[in-house]
Short mmCIF file of C-alpha atoms in Angstrom, two decimals:
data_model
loop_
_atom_site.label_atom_id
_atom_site.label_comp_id
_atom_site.label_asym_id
_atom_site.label_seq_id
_atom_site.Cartn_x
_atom_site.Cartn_y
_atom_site.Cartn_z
CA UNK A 18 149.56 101.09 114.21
CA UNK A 19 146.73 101.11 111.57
CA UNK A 20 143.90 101.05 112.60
CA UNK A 21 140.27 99.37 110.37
CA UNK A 22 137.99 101.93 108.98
CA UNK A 23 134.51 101.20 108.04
CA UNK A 24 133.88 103.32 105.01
CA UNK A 25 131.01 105.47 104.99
CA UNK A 26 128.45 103.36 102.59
CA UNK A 27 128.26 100.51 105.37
CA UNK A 28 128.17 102.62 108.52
CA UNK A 29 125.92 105.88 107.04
CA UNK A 30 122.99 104.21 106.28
CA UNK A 31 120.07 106.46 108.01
CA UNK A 32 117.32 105.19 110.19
CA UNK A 33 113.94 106.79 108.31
CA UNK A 34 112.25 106.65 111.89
CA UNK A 35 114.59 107.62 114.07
CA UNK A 36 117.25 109.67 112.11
CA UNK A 37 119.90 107.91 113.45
CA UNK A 38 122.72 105.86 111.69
CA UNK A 39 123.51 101.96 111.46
CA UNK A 40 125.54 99.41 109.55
CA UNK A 41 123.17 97.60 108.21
CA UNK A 42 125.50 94.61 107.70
CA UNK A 43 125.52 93.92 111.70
CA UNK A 44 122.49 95.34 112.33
CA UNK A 45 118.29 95.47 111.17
CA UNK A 46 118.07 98.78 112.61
CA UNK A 47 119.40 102.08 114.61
CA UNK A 48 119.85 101.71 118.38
CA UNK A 49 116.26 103.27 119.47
CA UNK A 50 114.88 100.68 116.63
CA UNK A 51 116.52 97.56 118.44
CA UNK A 52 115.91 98.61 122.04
CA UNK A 53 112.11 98.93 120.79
CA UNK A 54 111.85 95.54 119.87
CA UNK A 55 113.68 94.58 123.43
CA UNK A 56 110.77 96.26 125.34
CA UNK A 57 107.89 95.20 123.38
CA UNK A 58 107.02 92.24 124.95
CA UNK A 59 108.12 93.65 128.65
CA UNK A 60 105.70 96.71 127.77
CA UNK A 61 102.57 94.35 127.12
CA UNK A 62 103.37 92.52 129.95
CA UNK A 63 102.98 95.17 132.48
CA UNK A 64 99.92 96.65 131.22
CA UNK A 65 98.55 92.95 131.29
CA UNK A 66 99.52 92.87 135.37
CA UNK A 67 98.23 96.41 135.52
CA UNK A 68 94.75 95.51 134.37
CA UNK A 69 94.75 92.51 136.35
CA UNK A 70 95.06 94.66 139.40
CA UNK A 71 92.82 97.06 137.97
CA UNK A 72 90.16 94.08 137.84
CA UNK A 73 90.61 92.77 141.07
CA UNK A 74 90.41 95.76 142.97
CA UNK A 75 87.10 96.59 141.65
CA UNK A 76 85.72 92.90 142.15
CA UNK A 77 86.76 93.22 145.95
CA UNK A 78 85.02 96.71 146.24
CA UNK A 79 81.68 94.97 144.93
CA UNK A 80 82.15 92.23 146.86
CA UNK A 81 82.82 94.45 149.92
CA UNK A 82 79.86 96.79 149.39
CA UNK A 83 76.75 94.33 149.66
CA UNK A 84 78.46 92.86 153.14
CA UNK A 85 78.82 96.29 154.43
CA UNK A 86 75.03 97.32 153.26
CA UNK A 87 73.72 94.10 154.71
CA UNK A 88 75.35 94.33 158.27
CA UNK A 89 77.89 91.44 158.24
CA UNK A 90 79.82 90.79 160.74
CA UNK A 91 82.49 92.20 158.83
CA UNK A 92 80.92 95.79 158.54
CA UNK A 93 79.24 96.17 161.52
CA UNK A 94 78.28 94.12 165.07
CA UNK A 95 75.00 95.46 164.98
CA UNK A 96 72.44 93.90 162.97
CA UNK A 97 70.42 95.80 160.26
CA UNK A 98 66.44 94.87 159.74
CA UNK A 99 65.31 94.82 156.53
CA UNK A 100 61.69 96.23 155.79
CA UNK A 101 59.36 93.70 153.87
CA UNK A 102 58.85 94.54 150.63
CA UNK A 103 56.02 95.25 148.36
CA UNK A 104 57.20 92.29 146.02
CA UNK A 105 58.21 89.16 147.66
CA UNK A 106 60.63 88.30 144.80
CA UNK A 107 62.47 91.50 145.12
CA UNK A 108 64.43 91.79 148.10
CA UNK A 109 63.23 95.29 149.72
CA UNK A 110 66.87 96.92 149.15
CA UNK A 111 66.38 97.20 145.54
CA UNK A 112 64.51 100.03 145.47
CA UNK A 113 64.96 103.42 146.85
CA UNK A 114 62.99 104.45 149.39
CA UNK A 115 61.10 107.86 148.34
CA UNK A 116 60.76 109.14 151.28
CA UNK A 117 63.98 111.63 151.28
CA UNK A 118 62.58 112.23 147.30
CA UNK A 119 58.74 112.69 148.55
CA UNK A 120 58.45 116.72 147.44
CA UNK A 121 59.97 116.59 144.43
CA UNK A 122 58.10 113.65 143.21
CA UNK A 123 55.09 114.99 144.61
CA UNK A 124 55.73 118.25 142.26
CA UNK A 125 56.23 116.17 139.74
CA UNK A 126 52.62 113.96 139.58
CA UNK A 127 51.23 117.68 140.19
CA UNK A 128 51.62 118.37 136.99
CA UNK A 129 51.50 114.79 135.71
CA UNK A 130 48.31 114.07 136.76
CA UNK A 131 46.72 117.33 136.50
CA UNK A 132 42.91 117.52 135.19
CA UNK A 133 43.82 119.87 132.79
CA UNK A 134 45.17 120.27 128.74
CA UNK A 135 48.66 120.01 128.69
CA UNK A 136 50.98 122.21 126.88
CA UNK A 137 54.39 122.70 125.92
CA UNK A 138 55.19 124.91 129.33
CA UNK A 139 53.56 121.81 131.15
CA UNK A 140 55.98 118.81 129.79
CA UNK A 141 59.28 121.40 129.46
CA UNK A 142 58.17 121.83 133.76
CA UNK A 143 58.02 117.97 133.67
CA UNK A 144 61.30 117.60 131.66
CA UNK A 145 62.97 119.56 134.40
CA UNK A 146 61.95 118.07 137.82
CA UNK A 147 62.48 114.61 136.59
CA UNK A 148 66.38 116.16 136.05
CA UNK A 149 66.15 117.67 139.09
CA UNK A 150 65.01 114.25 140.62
CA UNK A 151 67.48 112.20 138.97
CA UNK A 152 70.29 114.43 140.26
CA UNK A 153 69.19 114.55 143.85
CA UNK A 154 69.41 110.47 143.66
CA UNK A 155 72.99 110.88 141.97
CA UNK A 156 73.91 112.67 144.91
CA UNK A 157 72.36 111.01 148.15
CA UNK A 158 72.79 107.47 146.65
CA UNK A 159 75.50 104.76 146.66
CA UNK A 160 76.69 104.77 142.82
CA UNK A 161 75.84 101.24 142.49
CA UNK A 162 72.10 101.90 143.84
CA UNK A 163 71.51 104.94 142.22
CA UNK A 164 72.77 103.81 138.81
CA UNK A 165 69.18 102.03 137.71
CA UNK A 166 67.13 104.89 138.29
CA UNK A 167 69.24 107.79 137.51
CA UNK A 168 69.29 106.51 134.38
CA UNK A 169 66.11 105.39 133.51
CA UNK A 170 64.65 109.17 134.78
CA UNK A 171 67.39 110.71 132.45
CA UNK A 172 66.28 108.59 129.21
CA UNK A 173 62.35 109.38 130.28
CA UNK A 174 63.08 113.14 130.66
CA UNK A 175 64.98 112.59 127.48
CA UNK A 176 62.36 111.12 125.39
CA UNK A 177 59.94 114.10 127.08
CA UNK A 178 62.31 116.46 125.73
CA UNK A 179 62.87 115.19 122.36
CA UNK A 180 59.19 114.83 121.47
CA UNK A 181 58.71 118.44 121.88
CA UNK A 182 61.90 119.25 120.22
CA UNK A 183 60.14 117.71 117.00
CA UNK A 184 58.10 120.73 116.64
CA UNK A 185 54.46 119.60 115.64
CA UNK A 186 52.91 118.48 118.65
CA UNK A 187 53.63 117.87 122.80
CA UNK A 188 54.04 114.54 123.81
CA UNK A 189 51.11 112.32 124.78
CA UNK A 190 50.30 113.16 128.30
CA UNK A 191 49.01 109.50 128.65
CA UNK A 192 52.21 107.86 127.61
CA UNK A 193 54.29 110.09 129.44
CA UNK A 194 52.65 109.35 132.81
CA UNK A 195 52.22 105.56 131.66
CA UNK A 196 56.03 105.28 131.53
CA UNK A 197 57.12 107.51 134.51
CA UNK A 198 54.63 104.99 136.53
CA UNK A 199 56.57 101.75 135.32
CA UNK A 200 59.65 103.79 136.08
CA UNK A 201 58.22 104.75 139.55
CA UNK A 202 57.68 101.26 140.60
CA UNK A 203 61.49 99.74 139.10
CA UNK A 204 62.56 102.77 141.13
CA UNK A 205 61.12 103.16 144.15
CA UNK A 206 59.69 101.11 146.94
CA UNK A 207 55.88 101.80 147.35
CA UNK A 208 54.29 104.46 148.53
CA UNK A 209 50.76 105.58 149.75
CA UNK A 210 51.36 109.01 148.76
CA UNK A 211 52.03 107.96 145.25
CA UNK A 212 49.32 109.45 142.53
CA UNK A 213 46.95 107.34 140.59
CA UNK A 214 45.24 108.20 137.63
CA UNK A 215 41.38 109.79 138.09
CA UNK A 216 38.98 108.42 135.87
CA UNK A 217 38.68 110.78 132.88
CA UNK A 218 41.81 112.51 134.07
CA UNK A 219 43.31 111.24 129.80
CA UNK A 220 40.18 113.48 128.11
CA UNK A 221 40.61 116.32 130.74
CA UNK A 222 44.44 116.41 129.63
CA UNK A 223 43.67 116.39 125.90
CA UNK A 224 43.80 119.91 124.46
CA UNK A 225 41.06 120.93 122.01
CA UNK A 226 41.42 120.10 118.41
CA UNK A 227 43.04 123.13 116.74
CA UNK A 228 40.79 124.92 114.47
CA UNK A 229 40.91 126.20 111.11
CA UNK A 230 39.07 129.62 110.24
CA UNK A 231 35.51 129.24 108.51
CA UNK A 232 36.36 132.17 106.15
CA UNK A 233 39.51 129.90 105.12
CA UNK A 234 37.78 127.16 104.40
CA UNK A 235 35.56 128.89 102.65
CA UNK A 236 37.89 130.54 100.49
CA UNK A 237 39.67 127.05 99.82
CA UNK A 238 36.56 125.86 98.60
CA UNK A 239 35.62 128.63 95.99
CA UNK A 240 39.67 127.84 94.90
CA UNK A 241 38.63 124.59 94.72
CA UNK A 242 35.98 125.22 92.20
CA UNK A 243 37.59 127.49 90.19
CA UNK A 244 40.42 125.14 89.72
CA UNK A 245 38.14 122.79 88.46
CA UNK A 246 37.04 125.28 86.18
CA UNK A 247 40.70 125.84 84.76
CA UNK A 248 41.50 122.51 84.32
CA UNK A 249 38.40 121.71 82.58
CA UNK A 250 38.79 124.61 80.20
CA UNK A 251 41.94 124.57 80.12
CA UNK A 252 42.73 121.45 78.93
CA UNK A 253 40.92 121.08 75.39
CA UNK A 254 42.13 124.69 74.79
CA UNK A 255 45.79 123.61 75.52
CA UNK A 256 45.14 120.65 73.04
CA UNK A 257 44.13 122.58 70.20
CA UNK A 258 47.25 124.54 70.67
CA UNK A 259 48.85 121.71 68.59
CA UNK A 260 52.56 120.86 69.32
CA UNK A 261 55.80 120.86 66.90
CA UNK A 262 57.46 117.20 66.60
CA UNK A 263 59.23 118.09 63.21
CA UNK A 264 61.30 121.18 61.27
CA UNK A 265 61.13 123.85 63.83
CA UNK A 266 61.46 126.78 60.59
CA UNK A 267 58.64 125.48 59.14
CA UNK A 268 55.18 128.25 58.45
CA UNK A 269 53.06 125.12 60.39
CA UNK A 270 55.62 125.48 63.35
CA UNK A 271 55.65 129.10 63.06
CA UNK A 272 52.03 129.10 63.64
CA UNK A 273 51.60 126.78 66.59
CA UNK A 274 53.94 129.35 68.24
CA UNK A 275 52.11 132.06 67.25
CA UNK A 276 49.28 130.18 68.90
CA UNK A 277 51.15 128.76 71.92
CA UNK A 278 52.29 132.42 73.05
CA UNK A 279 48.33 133.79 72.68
CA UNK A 280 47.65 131.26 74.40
CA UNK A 281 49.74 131.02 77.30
CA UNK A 282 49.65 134.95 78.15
CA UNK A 283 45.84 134.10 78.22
CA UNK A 284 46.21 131.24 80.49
CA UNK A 285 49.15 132.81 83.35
CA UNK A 286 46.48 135.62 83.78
CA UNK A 287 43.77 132.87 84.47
CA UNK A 288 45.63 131.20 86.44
CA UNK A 289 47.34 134.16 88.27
CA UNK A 290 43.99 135.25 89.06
CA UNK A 291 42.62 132.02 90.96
CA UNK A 292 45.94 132.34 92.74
CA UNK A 293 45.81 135.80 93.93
CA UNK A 294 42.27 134.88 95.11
CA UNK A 295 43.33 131.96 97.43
CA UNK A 296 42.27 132.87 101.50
CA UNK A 297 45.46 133.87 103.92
CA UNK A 298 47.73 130.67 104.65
CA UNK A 299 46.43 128.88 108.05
CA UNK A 300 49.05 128.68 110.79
CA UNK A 301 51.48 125.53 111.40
CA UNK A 302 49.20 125.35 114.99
CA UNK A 303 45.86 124.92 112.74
CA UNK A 304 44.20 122.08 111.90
CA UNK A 305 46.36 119.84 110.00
CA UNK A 306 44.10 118.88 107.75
CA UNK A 307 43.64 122.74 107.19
CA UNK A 308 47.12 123.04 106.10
CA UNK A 309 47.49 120.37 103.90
CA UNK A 310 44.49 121.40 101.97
CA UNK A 311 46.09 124.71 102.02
CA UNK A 312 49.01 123.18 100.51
CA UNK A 313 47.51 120.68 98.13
CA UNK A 314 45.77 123.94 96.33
CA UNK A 315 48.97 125.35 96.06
CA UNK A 316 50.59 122.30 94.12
CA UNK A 317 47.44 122.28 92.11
CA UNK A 318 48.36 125.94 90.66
CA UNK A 319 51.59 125.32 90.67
CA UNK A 320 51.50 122.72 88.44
CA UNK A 321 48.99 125.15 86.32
CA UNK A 322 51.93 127.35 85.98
CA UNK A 323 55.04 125.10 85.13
CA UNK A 324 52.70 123.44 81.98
CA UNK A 325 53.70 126.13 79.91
CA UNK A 326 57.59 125.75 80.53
CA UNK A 327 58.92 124.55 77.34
CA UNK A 328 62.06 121.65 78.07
CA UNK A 329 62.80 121.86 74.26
CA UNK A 330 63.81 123.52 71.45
CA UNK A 331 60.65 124.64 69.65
CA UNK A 332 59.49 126.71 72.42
CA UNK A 333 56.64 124.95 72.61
CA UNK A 334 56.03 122.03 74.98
CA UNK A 335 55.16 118.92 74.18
CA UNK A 336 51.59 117.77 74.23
CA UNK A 337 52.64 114.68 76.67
CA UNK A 338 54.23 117.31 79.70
CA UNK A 339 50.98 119.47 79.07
CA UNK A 340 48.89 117.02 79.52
CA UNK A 341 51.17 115.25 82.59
CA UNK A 342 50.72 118.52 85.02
CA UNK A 343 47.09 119.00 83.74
CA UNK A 344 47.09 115.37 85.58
CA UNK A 345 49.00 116.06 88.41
CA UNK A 346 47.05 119.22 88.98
CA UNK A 347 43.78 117.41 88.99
CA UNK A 348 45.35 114.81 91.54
CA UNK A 349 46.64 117.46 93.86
CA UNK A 350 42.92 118.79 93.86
CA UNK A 351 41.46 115.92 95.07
CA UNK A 352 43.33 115.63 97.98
CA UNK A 353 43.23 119.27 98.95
CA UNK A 354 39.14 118.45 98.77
CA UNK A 355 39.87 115.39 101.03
CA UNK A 356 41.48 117.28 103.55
CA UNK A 357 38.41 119.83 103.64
CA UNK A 358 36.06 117.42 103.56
CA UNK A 359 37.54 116.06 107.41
CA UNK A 360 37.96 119.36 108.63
CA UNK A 361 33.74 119.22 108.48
CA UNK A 362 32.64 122.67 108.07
#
């Protein structure tokens, strides 16, 4: 008998995802394609019951937990007393009692309430015991009461941490025991035991100003003049120069050149001088307003310098960039004299 044969175009066409074949006249795809679209909906439909479940089981746990912790019936025969609290609109179980905590909170208001400047070995000590203290609660506590202060300790000792990462200056003892005492009482039931701030215990904690050398400022001072001196010499001179806004081959160009290059080798060795004159750099732990006078002397020169860079063809720059960094220059001055004049020496 004969028997019907599907040629090859109808029954070879190739399933791009699965690599299998189909006839696409009796079917939309390959068998793993259509069995796919079979389980799709059965697939959601499960995880939908699964994270029903999921739900309900924790609901029952939380609903479970406060009847245990309050001595139903249910959790135990024996009734539990409840201490009064400190805030009669907070029931007393909201807090943790500090108590099991007591050393390692007292260790940490020793150094948080210390009459004494406070450094960066002070707050990195701080940093750690609050850890320490936040992962003693983590493991003594029921998850659901420790949660709160865990992490409200973590993002304090956090903050602590990033301050000084910063670089420029320790965190402000002030704030720092401000905040860990609104912490302390979302936290923790009250305490006798608990420290208080002394009077003048903020000014005992804040460290001297940091000082800039006398000899420094006193260099940055004569620098000071003599800049003056440059600019104020410096600028008619640079004028009379002349500048080239025409033929550049021309005997009048050739001649402000000539001038421009006297000039300038005269002017570098000026300026070099004032430079090389200039007191040692201050420290990043001086006086701010040290530094930045420090600095605002430097731009000064520096812009000194860069005014005879030519941007152009002639070689000679024009008389509007001169005369910009001759004003730049003077402005950078006047603030490095600002600064000086609040360091008060």
């Amino acid at each position: 008998c004969k028997t019907d044969e599907k040629s090859p175009e109808k029954i070879g066409v190739l399933c791009p995802d699965h690599g299998l074949h189909y006839n696409p006249e009796t079917s939309s795809g390959c068998v793993l394609c259509n069995r796919e679209k079979r389980s799709g909906p059965a697939r959601l439909l499960i995880l939908v019951v699964l994270a029903g479940v999921l739900i309900g089981t924790v609901h029952l746990c939380l609903r479970q937990e406060p009847a245990a912790a309050s001595g139903s019936p249910a959790a135990s025969a024996v009734p539990v007393e409840t201490a009064p609290s400190a805030d009669p609109l907070e029931p007393a179980s909201a807090r943790l009692s500090p108590v099991p905590y007591r050393p390692q909170i007292e260790e940490l208001e020793a150094v948080l309430y210390r009459e004494s400047p406070h450094g960066a070995e002070e707050f990195s000590r701080v940093v750690a015991l609050g850890l320490e203290l936040a992962e003693s609660i983590r493991r003594r506590e029921p998850p659901r009461r420790a949660g709160a202060a865990v992490a409200q300790l973590l993002a304090w000792a956090a903050r602590l941490d990033m301050e000084q990462d910063v670089g420029y200056a320790t965190p402000d003892p002030a704030r720092a025991r401000s905040e860990w005492e609104r912490l302390r009482r979302e936290s923790f039931a009250v305490a006798e035991w608990f420290r208080q701030a002394a009077p003048g215990l903020e000014q005992a904690q804040t460290p001297p100003p940091p000082k800039v050398a006398r000899a420094v400022v006193e260099g940055l001072r004569k620098a000071a003049v003599d800049v003056h001196h440059l600019i104020s010499t410096g600028r008619p001179e640079c004028a009379a120069v002349g500048e080239i806004t025409g033929d550049v081959r021309t005997p009048e160009s050739d001649a402000v050149r000539r001038r421009w290059v006297r000039w300038r080798e005269d002017w570098m060795g000026r300026v070099r001088k004032v430079g090389e004159n200039l007191p040692p750099r201050p420290g990043m732990s001086a006086n701010p307003n040290g530094v930045m006078a420090y600095q605002e002397m430097g731009q000064a020169l520096h812009h000194l310098r860069i005014l005879t860079v030519s941007v152009n063809e002639t070689g000679v720059p024009f008389a509007y960039q001169r005369e910009t960094h001759f004003e730049q220059a003077q402005t950078r001055l006047r603030q490095a004299e600002a600064y000086l004049d609040r360091l008060g020496l």
